[in-house]
Coordinates of C-alpha atoms in Angstrom, one line a residue:
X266 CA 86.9 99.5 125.5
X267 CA 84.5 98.4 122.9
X268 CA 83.7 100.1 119.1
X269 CA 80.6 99.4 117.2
X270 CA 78.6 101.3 114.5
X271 CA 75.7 103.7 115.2
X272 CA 72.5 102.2 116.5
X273 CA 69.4 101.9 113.9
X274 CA 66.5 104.1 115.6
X275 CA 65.6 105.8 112.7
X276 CA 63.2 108.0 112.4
X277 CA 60.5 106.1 114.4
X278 CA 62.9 105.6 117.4
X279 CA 62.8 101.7 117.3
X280 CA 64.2 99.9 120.1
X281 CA 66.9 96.9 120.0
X282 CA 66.3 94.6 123.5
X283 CA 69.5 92.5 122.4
X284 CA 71.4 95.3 122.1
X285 CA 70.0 97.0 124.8
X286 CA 70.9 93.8 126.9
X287 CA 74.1 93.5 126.0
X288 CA 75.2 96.9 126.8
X289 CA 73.5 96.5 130.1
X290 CA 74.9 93.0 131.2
X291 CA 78.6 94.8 130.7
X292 CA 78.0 97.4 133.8
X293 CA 76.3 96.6 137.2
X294 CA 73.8 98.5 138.6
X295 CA 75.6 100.6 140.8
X296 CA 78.5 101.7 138.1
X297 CA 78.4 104.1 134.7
X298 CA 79.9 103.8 131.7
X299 CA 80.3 106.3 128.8
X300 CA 79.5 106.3 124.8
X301 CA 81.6 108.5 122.7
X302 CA 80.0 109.5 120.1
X303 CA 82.2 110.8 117.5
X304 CA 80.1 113.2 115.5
X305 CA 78.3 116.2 116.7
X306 CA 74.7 116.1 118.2
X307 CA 73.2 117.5 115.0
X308 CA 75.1 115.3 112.7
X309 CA 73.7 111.9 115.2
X310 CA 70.1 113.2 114.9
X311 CA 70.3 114.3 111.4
X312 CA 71.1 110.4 110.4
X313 CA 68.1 109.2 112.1
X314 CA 66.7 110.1 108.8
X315 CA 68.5 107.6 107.0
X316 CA 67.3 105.0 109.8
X317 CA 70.5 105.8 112.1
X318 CA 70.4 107.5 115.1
X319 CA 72.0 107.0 118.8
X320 CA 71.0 105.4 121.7
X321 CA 68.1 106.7 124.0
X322 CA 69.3 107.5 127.7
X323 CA 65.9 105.8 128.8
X324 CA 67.0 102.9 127.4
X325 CA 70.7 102.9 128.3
X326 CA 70.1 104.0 131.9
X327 CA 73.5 103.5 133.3
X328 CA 75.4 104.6 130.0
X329 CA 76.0 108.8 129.6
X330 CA 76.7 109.5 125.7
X331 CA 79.3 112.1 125.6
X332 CA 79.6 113.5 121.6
X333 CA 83.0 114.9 120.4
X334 CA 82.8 115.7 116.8
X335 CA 85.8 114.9 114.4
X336 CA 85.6 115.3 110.6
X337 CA 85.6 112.9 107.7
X338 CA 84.7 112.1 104.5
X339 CA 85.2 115.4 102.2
X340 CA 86.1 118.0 105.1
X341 CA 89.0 115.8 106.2
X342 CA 90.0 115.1 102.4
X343 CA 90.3 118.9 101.6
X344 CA 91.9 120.1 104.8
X345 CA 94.8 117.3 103.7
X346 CA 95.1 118.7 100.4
X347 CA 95.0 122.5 101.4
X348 CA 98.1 121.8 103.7
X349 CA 99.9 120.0 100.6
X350 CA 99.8 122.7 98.9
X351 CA 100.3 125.1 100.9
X352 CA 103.7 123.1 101.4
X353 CA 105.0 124.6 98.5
X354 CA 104.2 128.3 99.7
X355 CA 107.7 130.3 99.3
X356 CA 106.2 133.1 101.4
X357 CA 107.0 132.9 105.4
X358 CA 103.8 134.8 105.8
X359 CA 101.2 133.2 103.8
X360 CA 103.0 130.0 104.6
X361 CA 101.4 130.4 108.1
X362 CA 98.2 131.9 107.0
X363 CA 97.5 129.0 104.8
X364 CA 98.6 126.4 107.4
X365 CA 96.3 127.6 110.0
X366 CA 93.7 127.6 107.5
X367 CA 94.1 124.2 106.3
X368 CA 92.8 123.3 109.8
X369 CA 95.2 119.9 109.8
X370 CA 96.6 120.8 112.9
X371 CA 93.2 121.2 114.2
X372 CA 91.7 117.7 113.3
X373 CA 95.4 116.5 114.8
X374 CA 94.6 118.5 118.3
X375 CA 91.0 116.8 118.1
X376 CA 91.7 113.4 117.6
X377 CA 94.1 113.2 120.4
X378 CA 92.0 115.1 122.7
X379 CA 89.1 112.2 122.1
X380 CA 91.5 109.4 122.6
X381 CA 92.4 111.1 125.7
X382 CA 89.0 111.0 127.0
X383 CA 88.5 107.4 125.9
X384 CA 91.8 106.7 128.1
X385 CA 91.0 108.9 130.8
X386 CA 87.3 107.3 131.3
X387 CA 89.1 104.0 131.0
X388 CA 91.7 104.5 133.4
X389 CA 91.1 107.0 135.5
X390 CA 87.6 106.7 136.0
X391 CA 87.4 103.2 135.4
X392 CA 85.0 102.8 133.2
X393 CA 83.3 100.8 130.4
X394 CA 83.7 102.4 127.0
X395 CA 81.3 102.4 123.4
X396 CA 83.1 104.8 120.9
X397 CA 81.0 105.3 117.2
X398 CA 80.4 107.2 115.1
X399 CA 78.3 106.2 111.8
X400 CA 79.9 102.9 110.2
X401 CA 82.6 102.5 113.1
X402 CA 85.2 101.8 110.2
X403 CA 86.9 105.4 110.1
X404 CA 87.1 108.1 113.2
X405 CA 85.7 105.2 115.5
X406 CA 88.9 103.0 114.5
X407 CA 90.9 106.4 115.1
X408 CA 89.9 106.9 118.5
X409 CA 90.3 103.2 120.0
X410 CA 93.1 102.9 118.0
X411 CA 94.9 105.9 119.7
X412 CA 93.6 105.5 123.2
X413 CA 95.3 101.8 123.1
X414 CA 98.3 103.2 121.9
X415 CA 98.3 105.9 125.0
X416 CA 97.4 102.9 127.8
X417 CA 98.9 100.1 126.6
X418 CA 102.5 99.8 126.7
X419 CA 102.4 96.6 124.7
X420 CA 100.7 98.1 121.7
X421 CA 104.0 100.8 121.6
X422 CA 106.4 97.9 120.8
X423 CA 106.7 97.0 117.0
X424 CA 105.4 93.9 117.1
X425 CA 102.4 95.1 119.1
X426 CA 101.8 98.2 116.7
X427 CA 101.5 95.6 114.2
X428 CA 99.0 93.6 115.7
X429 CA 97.4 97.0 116.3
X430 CA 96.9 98.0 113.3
X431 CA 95.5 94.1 111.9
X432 CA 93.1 94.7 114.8
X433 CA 91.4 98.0 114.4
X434 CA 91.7 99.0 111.1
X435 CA 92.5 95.9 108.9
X436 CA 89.8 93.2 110.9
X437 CA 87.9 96.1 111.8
X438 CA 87.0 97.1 108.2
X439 CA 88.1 100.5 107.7
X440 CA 87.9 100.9 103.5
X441 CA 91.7 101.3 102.5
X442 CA 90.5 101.3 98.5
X443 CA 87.7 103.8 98.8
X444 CA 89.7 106.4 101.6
X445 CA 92.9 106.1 99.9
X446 CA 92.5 105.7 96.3
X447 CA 94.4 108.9 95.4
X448 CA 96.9 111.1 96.7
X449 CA 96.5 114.5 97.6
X450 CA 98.0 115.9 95.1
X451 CA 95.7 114.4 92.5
X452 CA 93.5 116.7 90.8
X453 CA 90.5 114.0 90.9
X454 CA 88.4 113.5 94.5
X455 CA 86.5 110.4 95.0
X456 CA 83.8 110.3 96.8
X457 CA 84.6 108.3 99.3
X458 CA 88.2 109.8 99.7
X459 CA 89.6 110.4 103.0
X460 CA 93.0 110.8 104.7
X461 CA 91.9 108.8 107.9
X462 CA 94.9 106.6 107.9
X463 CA 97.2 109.3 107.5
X464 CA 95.6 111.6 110.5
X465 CA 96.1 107.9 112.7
X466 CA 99.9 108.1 111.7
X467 CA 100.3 111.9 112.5
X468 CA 98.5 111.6 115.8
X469 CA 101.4 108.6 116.4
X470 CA 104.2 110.5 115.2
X471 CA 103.0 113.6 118.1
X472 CA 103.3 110.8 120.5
X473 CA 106.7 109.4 119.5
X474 CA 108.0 113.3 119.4
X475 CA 106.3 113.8 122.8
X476 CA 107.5 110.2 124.3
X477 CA 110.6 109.8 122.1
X478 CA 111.9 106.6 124.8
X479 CA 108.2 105.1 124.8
X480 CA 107.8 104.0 121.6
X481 CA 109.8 100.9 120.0
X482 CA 109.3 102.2 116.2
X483 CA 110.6 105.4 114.4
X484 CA 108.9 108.1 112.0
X485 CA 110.0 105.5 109.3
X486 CA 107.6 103.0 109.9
X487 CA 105.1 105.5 109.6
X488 CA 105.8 106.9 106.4
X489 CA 106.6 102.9 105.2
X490 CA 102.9 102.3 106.7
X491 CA 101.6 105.5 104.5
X492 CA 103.1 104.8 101.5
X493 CA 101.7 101.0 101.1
X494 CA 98.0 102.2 102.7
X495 CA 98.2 104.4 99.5
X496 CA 100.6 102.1 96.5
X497 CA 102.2 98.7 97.8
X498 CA 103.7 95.3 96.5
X499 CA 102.1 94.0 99.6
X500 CA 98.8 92.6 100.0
X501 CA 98.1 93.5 103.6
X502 CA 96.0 97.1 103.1
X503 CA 94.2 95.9 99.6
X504 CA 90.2 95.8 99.9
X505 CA 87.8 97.8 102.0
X506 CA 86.6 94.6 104.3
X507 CA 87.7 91.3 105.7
X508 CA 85.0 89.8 103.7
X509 CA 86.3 91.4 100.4
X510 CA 90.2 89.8 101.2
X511 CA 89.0 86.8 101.6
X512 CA 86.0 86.7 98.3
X513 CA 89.7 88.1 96.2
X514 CA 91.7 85.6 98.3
X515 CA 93.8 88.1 99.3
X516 CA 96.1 86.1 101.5
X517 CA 96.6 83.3 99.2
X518 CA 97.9 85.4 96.3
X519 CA 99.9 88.1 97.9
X520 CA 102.5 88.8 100.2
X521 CA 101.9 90.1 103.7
X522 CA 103.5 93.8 104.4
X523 CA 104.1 92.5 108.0
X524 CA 107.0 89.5 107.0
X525 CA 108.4 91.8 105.1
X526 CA 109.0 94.3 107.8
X527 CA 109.5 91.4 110.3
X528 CA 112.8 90.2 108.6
X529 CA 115.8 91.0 110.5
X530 CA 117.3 92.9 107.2
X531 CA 114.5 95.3 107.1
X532 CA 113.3 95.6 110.6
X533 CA 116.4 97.2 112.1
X534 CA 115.4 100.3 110.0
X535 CA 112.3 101.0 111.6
X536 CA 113.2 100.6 115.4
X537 CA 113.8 103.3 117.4
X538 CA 117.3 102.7 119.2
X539 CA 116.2 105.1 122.1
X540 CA 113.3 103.1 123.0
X541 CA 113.5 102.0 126.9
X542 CA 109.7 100.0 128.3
X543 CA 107.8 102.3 129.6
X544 CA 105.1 100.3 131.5
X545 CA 102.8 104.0 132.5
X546 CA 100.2 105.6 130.4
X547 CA 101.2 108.1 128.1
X548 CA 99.8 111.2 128.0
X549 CA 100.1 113.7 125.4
X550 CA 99.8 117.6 125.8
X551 CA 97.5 118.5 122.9
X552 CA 97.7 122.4 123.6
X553 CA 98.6 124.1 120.2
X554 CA 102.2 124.7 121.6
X555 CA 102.6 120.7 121.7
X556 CA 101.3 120.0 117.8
X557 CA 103.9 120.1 115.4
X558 CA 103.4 120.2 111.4
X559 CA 105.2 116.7 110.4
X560 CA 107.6 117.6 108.7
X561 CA 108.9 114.0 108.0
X562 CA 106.3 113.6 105.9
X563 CA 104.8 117.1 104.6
X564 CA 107.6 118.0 103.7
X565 CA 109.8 114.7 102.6
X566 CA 109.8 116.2 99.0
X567 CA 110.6 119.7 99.7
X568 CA 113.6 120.0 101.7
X569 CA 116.5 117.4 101.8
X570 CA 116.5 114.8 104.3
X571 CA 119.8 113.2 104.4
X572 CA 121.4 115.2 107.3
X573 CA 118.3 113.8 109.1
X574 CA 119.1 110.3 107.8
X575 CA 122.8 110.5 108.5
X576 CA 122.0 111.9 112.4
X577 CA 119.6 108.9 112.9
X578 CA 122.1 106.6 111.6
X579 CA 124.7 108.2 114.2
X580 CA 122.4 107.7 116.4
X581 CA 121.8 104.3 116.2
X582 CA 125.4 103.2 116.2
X583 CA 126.2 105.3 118.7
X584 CA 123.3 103.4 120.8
X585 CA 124.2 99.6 119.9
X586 CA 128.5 100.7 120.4
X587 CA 127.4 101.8 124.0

């Protein structure tokens, strides 16, 4: 599974022999491999204009680009604030109207369904895998993010989310200051603004509510995870790049997010006492019946939560007194 930016054609469709060579040395002659592209066709040749572009088939013989479109930026920003405030609709019926239409559900349903093909060209077709998109620092990280999470046992225990997460959206360089500068509730919209993060989290939480044994972490890490991406004591989500953290010397003058969660005080709250290793892929449904609104975290603020606190805490002692 490999992740990259787009490829620089441009308008003039220039050519790249390193890269071209690289991406050939990784499959032999008689084998495929597959590119996911993660915006549309007309979005890919539309930035060739700006000197991006994707990657010829005459030059990428034995790889076949497969494009599966999945919004950012501004779309992705408004759908998220549409559904919080639609949160607050009293009316059953327009409730439902103005969930559907916030589409979140529907960007939800898309991102698994992409990490699904990443997985399924990885391990049932056994395959070599490019996913990209423009930068590769937002639905790129999203996708091999996810697809690890539905192969790799491993990356479902807390310790292994962790690393996860440092891997493909801290290292990787997805922009934590620009995407999540303000909540969705703020009357102001940056530019740059984008609930990527949080749509990563969601997709997670389907797959602990679809696999609730599989995964060694509960819906409160998640919203613990959420909360610091947006406000945090910690320094672990600060910057937009690993080259920014260390020109602000980021890890010398902050605390990491990670010991903090690591101590054996605080990490007992955010393990999941049903867990049992589950060395087998994971596959989620993603038909509309299987995606759920999550309300953990939509609706946190709206209706009380300590019934669900008190049965988790039940739970829990129930588990460690059998």
């Amino acid at each position: 599974l490999l992740r990259s930016s787009q490829p620089l054609p441009g308008p003039n469709r220039r050519r790249c022999p390193e890269d071209e060579q690289l991406l050939g040395t990784l499959v032999a002659e008689d084998e495929r491999a597959f590119i996911i592209d993660t915006r549309s066709p007309q979005a890919a040749k539309q930035a060739r204009m700006g000197g991006g572009g994707t990657e010829p088939k005459s030059s990428y013989p034995r790889w076949r680009r497969l494009h599966r479109a999945l919004e950012r930026g501004r779309p992705l920003q408004e759908s998220f604030s549409r559904l919080v405030e639609a949160c607050g609709e009293p009316s059953t019926e327009r409730w439902l109207a103005r969930l559907e239409g916030s589409r979140w559900l529907s960007h939800v349903k898309a991102a698994l369904s992409t990490a699904c093909l990443a997985a399924q060209c990885l391990d049932r077709e056994g395959c070599k895998v490019l996913v990209h998109g423009a930068e590769g620092t937002d639905t790129t990280l999203l996708v091999t993010a996810l697809a690890q999470l539905i192969l790799d046992p491993a990356c479902r225990t807390l310790q292994g989310f962790q690393e996860l997460l440092e891997r493909e959206w801290i290292e990787a360089g997805h922009p934590f200051q620009l995407r999540c500068a303000r909540s969705a509730s703020s009357h102001a919209r940056g530019k740059q603004e984008a609930p990527v993060f949080l749509l990563f989290l969601d997709c997670v939480w389907q797959l602990s509510r679809q696999f609730p044994l599989s995964l060694e972490f509960g819906e409160q890490l998640l919203l613990t995870l959420f909360d610091n991406a947006y406000a945090s004591a910690y320094g672990t989500f600060l910057c937009n790049s690993e080259r920014e953290r260390r020109l602000c010397k980021v890890r010398e003058s902050t605390h990491s997010l990670w010991a903090w969660l690591n101590q054996p005080e605080e990490q007992h709250k955010y393990l999941n006492p049903l867990y049992s290793h589950n060395p087998l892929v994971i596959w989620p449904s993603v038909e509309p019946q299987s995606i759920q609104l999550w309300q953990g975290f939509f609706l946190r603020w709206i209706r009380p939560s300590q019934h669900l606190q008190e049965a988790w805490q039940e739970m829990q002692r129930l588990v460690q007194g059998g």
